[in-house]
Amino acid sequence: MASITHPQVHVWTRHEYYRMAELGFFEGRRVELIEAR
């Protein structure tokens, strides 16, 4: 029987978000930073 895994939430920091954008992680995707901390 297959086990069910639930997604884990990761709250990205503003630094992580901008770094991922620099690396092209969001290329071709619409993304939005909702609440910068």
Short mmCIF file of C-alpha atoms in Angstrom, two decimals:
data_model
loop_
_atom_site.label_atom_id
_atom_site.label_comp_id
_atom_site.label_asym_id
_atom_site.label_seq_id
_atom_site.Cartn_x
_atom_site.Cartn_y
_atom_site.Cartn_z
CA MET A 1 0.00 0.00 0.00
CA ALA A 2 1.36 3.45 -0.93
CA SER A 3 1.76 5.96 1.86
CA ILE A 4 0.40 9.47 1.54
CA THR A 5 2.79 12.34 2.11
CA HIS A 6 1.66 15.86 2.80
CA PRO A 7 3.44 18.89 1.38
CA GLN A 8 5.62 20.81 3.78
CA VAL A 9 5.36 24.58 3.97
CA HIS A 10 8.54 26.59 3.67
CA VAL A 11 8.33 30.34 4.23
CA TRP A 12 10.99 31.85 2.00
CA THR A 13 12.91 34.89 3.12
CA ARG A 14 13.10 37.89 0.83
CA HIS A 15 16.78 37.05 0.24
CA GLU A 16 15.92 33.48 -0.83
CA TYR A 17 13.15 34.73 -3.13
CA TYR A 18 15.37 37.24 -4.93
CA ARG A 19 18.24 34.76 -5.16
CA MET A 20 15.96 32.16 -6.74
CA ALA A 21 14.80 34.79 -9.23
CA GLU A 22 18.45 35.63 -10.08
CA LEU A 23 19.12 31.95 -10.73
CA GLY A 24 16.15 31.72 -13.12
CA PHE A 25 14.02 29.49 -10.91
CA PHE A 26 10.87 31.43 -11.85
CA GLU A 27 11.68 31.73 -15.56
CA GLY A 28 8.45 31.64 -17.56
CA ARG A 29 6.30 31.59 -14.41
CA ARG A 30 4.16 34.26 -12.85
CA VAL A 31 5.16 34.67 -9.22
CA GLU A 32 4.45 37.24 -6.55
CA LEU A 33 6.12 37.99 -3.25
CA ILE A 34 3.12 38.54 -0.98
CA GLU A 35 4.53 39.60 2.38
CA ALA A 36 8.22 40.43 2.56
CA ARG A 37 9.79 40.06 6.00
#
